[in-house]
mmCIF file with all atom_site columns, C-alpha atoms in Angstrom:
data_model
loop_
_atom_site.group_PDB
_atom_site.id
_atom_site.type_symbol
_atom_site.label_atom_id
_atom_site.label_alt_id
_atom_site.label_comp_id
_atom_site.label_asym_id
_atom_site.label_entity_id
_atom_site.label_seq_id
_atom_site.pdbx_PDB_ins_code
_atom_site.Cartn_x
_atom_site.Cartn_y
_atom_site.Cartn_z
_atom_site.occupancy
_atom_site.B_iso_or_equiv
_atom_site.pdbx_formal_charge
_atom_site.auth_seq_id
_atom_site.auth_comp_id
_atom_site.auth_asym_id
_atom_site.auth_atom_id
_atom_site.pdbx_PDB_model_num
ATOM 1   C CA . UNK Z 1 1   ? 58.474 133.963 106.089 1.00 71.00 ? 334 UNK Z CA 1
ATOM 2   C CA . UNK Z 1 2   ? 56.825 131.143 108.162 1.00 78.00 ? 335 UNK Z CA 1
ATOM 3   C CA . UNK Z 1 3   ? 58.814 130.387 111.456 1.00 85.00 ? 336 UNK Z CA 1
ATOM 4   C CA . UNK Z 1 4   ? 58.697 126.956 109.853 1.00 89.00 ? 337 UNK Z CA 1
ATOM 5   C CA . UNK Z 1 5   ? 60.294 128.014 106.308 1.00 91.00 ? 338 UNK Z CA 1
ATOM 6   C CA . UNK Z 1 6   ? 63.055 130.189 108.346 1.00 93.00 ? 339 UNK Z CA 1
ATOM 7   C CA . UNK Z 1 7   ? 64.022 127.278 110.282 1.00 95.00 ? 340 UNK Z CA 1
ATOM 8   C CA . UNK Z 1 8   ? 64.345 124.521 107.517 1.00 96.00 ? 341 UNK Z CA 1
ATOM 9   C CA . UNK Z 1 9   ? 66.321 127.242 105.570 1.00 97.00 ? 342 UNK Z CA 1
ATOM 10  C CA . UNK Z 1 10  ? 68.808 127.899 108.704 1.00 97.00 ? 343 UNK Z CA 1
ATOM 11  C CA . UNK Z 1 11  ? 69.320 124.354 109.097 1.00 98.00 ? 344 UNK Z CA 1
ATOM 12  C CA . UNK Z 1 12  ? 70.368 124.362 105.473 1.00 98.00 ? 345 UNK Z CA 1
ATOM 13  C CA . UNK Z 1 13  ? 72.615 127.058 105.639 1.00 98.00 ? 346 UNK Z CA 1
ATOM 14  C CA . UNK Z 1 14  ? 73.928 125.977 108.604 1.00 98.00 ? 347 UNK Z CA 1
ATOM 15  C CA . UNK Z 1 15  ? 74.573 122.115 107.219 1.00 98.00 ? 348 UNK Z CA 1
ATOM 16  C CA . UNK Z 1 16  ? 76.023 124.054 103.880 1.00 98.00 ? 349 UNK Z CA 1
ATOM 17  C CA . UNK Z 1 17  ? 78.402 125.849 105.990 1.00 98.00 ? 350 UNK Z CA 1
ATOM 18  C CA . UNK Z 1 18  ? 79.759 123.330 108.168 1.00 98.00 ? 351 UNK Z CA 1
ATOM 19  C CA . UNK Z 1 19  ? 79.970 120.839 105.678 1.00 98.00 ? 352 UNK Z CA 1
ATOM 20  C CA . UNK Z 1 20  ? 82.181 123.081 103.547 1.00 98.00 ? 353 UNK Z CA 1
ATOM 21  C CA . UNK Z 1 21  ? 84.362 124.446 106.031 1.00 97.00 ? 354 UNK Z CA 1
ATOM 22  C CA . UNK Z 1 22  ? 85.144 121.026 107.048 1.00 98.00 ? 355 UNK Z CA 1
ATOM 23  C CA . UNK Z 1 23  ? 86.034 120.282 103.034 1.00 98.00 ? 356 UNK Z CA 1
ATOM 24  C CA . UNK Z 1 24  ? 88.670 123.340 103.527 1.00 97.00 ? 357 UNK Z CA 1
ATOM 25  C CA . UNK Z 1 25  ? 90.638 121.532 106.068 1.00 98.00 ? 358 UNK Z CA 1
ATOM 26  C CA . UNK Z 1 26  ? 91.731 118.602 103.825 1.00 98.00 ? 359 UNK Z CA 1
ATOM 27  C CA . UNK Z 1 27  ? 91.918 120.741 101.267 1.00 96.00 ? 360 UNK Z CA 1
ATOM 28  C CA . UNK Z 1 28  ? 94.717 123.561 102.998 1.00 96.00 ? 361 UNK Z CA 1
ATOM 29  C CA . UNK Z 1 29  ? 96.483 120.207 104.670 1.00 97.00 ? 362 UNK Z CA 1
ATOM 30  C CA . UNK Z 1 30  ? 96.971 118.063 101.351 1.00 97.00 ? 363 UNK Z CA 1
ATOM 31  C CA . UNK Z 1 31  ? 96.938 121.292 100.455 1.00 96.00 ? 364 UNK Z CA 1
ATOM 32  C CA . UNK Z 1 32  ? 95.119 121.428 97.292  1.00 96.00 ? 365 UNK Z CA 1
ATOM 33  C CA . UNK Z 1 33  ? 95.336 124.931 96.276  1.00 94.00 ? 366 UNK Z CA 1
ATOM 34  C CA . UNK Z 1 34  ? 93.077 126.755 94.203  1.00 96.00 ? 367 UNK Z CA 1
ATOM 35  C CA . UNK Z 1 35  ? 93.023 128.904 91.593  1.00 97.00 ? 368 UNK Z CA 1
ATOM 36  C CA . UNK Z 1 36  ? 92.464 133.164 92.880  1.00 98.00 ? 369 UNK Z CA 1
ATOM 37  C CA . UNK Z 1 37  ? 88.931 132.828 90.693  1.00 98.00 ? 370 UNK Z CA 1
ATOM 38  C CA . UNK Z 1 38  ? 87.663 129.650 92.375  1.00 98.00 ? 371 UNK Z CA 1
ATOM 39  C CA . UNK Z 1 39  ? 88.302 130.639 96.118  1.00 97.00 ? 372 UNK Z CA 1
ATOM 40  C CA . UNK Z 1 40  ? 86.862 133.766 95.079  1.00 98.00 ? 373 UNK Z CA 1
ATOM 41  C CA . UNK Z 1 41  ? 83.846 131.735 94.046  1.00 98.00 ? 374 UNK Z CA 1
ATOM 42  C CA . UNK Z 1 42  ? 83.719 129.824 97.403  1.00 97.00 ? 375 UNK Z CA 1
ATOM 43  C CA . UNK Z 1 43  ? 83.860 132.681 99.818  1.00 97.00 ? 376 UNK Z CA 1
ATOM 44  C CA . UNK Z 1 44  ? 81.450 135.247 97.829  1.00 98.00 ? 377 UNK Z CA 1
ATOM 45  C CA . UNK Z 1 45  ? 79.159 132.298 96.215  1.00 97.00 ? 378 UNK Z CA 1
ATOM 46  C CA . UNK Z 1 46  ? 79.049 129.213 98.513  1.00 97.00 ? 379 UNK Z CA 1
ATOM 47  C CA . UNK Z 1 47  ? 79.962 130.913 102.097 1.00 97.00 ? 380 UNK Z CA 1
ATOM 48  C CA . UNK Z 1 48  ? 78.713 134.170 101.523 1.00 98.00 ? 381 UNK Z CA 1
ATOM 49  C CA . UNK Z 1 49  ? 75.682 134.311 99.676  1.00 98.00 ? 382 UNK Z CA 1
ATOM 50  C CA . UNK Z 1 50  ? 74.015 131.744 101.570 1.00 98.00 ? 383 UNK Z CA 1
ATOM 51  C CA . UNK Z 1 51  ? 74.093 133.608 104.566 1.00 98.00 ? 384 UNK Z CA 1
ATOM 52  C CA . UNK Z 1 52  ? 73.238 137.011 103.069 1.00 98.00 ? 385 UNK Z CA 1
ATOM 53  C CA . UNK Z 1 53  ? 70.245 135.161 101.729 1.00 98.00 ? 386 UNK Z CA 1
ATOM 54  C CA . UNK Z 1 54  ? 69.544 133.766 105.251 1.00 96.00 ? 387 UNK Z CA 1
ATOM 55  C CA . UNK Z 1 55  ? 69.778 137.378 106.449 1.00 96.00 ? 388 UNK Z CA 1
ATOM 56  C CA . UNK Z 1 56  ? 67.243 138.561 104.094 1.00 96.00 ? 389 UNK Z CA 1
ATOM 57  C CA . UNK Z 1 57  ? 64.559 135.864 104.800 1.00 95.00 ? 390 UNK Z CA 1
ATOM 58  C CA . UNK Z 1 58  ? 64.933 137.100 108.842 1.00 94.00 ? 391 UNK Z CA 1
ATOM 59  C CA . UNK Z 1 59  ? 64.372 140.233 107.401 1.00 94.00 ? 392 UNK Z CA 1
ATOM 60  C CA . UNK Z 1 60  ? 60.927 139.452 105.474 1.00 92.00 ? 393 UNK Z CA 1
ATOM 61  C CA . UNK Z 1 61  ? 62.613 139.400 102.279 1.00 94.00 ? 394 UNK Z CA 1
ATOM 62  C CA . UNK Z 1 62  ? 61.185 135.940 101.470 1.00 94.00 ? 395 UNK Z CA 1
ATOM 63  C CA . UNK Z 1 63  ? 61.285 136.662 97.124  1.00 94.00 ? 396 UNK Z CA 1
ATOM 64  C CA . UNK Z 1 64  ? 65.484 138.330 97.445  1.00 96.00 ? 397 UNK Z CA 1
ATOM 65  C CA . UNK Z 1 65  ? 66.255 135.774 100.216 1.00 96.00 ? 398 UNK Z CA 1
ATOM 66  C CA . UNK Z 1 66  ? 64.553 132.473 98.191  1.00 97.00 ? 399 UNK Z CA 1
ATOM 67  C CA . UNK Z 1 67  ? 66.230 133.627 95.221  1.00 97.00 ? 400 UNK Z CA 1
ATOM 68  C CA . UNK Z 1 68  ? 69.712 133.945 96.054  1.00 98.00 ? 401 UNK Z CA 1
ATOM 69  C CA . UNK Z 1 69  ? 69.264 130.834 98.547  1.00 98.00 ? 402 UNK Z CA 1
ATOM 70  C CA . UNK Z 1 70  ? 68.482 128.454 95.846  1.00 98.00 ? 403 UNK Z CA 1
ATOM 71  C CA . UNK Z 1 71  ? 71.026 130.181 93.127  1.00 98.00 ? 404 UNK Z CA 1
ATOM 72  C CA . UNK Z 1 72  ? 74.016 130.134 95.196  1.00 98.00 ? 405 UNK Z CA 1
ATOM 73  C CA . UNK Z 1 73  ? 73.056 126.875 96.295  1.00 98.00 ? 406 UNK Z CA 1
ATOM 74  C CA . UNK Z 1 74  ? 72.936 125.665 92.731  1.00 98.00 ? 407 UNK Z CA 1
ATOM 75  C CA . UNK Z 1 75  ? 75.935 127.540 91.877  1.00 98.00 ? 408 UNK Z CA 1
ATOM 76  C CA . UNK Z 1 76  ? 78.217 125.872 94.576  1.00 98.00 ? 409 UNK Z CA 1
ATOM 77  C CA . UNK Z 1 77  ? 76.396 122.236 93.438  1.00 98.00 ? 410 UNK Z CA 1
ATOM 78  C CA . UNK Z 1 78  ? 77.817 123.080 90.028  1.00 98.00 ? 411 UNK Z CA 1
ATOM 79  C CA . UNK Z 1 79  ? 81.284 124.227 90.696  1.00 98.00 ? 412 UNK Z CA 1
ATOM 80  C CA . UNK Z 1 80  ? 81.471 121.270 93.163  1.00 98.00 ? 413 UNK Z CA 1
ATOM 81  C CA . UNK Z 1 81  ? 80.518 118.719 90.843  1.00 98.00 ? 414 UNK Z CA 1
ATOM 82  C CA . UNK Z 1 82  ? 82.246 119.911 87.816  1.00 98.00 ? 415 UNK Z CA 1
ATOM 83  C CA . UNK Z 1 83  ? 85.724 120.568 89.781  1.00 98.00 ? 416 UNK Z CA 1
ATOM 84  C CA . UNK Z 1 84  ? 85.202 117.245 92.729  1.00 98.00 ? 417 UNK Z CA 1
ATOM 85  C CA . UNK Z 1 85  ? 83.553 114.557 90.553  1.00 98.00 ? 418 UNK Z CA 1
ATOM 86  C CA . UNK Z 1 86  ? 83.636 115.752 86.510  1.00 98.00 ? 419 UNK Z CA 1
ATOM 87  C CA . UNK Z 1 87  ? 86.827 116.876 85.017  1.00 97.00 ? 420 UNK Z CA 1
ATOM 88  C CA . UNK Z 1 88  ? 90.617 116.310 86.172  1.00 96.00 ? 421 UNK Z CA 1
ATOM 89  C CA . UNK Z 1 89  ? 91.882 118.351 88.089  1.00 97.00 ? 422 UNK Z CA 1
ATOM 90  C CA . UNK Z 1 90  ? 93.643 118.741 91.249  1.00 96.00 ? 423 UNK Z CA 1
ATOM 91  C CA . UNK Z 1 91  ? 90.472 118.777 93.208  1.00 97.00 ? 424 UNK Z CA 1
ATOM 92  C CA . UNK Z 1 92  ? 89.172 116.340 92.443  1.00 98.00 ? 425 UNK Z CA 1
ATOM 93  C CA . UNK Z 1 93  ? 88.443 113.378 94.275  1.00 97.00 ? 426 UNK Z CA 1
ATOM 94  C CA . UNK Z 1 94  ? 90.708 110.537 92.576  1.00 97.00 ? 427 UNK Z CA 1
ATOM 95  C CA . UNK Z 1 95  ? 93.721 113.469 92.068  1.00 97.00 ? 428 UNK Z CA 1
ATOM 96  C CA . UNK Z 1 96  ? 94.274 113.642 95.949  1.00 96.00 ? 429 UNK Z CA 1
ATOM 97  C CA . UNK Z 1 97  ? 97.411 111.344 96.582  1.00 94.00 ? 430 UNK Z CA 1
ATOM 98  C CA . UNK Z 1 98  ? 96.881 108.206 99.445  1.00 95.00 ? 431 UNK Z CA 1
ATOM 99  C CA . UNK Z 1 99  ? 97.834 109.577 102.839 1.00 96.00 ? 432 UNK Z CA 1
ATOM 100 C CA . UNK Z 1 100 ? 95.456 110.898 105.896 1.00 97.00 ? 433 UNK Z CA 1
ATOM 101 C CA . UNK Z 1 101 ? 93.606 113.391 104.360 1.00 97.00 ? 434 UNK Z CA 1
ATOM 102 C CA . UNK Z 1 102 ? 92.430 111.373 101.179 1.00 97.00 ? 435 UNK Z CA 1
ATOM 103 C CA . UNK Z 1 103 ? 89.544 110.036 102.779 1.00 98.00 ? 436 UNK Z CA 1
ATOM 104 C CA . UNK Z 1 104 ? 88.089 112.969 104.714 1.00 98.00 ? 437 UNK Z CA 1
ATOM 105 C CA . UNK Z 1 105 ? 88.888 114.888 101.061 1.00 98.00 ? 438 UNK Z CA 1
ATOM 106 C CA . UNK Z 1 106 ? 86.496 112.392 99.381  1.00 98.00 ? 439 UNK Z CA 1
ATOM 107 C CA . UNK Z 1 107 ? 84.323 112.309 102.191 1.00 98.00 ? 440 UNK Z CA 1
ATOM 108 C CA . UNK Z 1 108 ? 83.731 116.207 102.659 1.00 98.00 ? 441 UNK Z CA 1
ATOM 109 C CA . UNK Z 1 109 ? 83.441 116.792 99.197  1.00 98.00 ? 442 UNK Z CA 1
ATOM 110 C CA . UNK Z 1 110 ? 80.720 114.204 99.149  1.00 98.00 ? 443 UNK Z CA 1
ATOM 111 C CA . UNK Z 1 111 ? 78.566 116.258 101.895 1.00 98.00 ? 444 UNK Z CA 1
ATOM 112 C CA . UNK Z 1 112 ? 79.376 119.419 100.301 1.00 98.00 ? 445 UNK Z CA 1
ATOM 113 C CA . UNK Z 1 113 ? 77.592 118.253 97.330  1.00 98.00 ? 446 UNK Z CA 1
ATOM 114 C CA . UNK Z 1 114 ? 74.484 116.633 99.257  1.00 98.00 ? 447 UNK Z CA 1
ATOM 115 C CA . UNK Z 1 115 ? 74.496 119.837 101.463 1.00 98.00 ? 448 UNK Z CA 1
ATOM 116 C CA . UNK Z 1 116 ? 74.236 122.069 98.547  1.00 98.00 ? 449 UNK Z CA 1
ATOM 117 C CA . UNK Z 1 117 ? 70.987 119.781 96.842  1.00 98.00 ? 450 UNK Z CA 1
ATOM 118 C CA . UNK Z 1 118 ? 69.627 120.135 99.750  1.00 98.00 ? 451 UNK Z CA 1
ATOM 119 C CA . UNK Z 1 119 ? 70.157 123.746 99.511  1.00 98.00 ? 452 UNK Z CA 1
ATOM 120 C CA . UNK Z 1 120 ? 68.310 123.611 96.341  1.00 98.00 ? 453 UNK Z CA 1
ATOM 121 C CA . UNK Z 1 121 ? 65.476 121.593 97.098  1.00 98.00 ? 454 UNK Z CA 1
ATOM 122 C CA . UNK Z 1 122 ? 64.975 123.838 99.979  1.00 97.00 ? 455 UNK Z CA 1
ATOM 123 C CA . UNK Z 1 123 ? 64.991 127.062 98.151  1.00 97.00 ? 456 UNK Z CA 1
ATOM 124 C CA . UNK Z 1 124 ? 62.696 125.285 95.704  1.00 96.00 ? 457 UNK Z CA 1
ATOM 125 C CA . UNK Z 1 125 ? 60.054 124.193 98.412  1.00 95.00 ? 458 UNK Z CA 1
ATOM 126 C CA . UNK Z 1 126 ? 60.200 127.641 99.766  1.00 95.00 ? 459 UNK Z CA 1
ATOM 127 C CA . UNK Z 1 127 ? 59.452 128.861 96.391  1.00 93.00 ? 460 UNK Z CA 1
ATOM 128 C CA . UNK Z 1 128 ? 56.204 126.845 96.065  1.00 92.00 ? 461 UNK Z CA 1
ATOM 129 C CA . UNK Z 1 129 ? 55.433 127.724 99.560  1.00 88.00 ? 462 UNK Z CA 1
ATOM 130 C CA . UNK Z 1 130 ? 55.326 131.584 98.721  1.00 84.00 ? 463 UNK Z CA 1
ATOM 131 C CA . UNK Z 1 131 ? 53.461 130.836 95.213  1.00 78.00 ? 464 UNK Z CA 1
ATOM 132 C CA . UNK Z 1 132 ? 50.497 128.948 97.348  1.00 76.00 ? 465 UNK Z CA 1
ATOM 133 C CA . UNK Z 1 133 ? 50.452 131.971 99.580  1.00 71.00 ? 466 UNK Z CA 1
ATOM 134 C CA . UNK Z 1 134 ? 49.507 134.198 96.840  1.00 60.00 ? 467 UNK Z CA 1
ATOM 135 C CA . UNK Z 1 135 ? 52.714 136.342 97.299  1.00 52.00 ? 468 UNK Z CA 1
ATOM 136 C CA . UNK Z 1 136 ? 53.834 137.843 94.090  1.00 46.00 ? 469 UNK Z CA 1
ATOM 137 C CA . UNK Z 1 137 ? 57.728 138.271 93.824  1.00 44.00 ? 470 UNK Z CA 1
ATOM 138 C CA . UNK Z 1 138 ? 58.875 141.197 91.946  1.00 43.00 ? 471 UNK Z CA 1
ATOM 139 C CA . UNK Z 1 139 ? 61.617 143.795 91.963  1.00 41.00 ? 472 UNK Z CA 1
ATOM 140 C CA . UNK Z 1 140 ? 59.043 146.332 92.761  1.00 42.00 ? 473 UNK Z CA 1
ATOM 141 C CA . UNK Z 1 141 ? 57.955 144.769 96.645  1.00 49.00 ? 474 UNK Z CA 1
ATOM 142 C CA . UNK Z 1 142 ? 62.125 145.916 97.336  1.00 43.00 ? 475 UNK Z CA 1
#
């Protein structure tokens, strides 16, 4: 990968990151617990993934490391915006109750989900990037 393409995609890890592990401070002070499935989800999918995908574009693996880059970051967009913004449920952003975590709730979950587009729409640049370099991605260059 293009010191360039590693770059934009460690600022968008890094951005990802903080932004949700600022979200998890409201959320263990209101606290708004969740269920064993859905923090499973956040540490394997949204924390983890993105940096093992990070990892793997250091490592040359540009196809492995593009691809799990822009699915996790999808993935966490999805699960954020169906559980923060979609349905009711305790996590969401109208269910927390007024007090001094409401607004950095609200606020956090609102960069999550603009952390993890941009997520996206960097995996998706880096994708085109690596198509106009002629660089064919398949299982067999593992």
């Amino acid at each position: 990968m293009e010191s360039r393409g590693l770059k934009l995609a460690t600022a968008a890890v890094a951005l990802h990151t903080v932004a949700n592990v600022s979200h998890g401070v409201p959320h263990a002070e209101i606290p708004v617990r969740l269920a064993t499935w859905q923090t499973a989800f956040v540490y394997a999918v949204a924390l983890g993934l993105p940096l093992f995908a990070l990892g793997l574009l250091g490592l040359g693996r540009d196809s492995w490391g593009i691809l799990l880059l822009t699915g996790s970051m999808a993935a966490s967009f999805l699960f954020g915006l169906y559980f923060h913004f979609l349905v009711a449920n305790p996590d969401h952003v109208h269910s927390i109750p007024a007090g001094p975590w409401q607004w950095p709730f609200r606020a956090t979950a609102v960069l999550v989900a603009l952390t993890d587009a941009l997520g996206v729409v960097t995996g998706v640049w880096l994708h085109r990037k690596l198509d106009e370099v002629g660089v064919v991605r398949d299982a067999a260059e593992v």
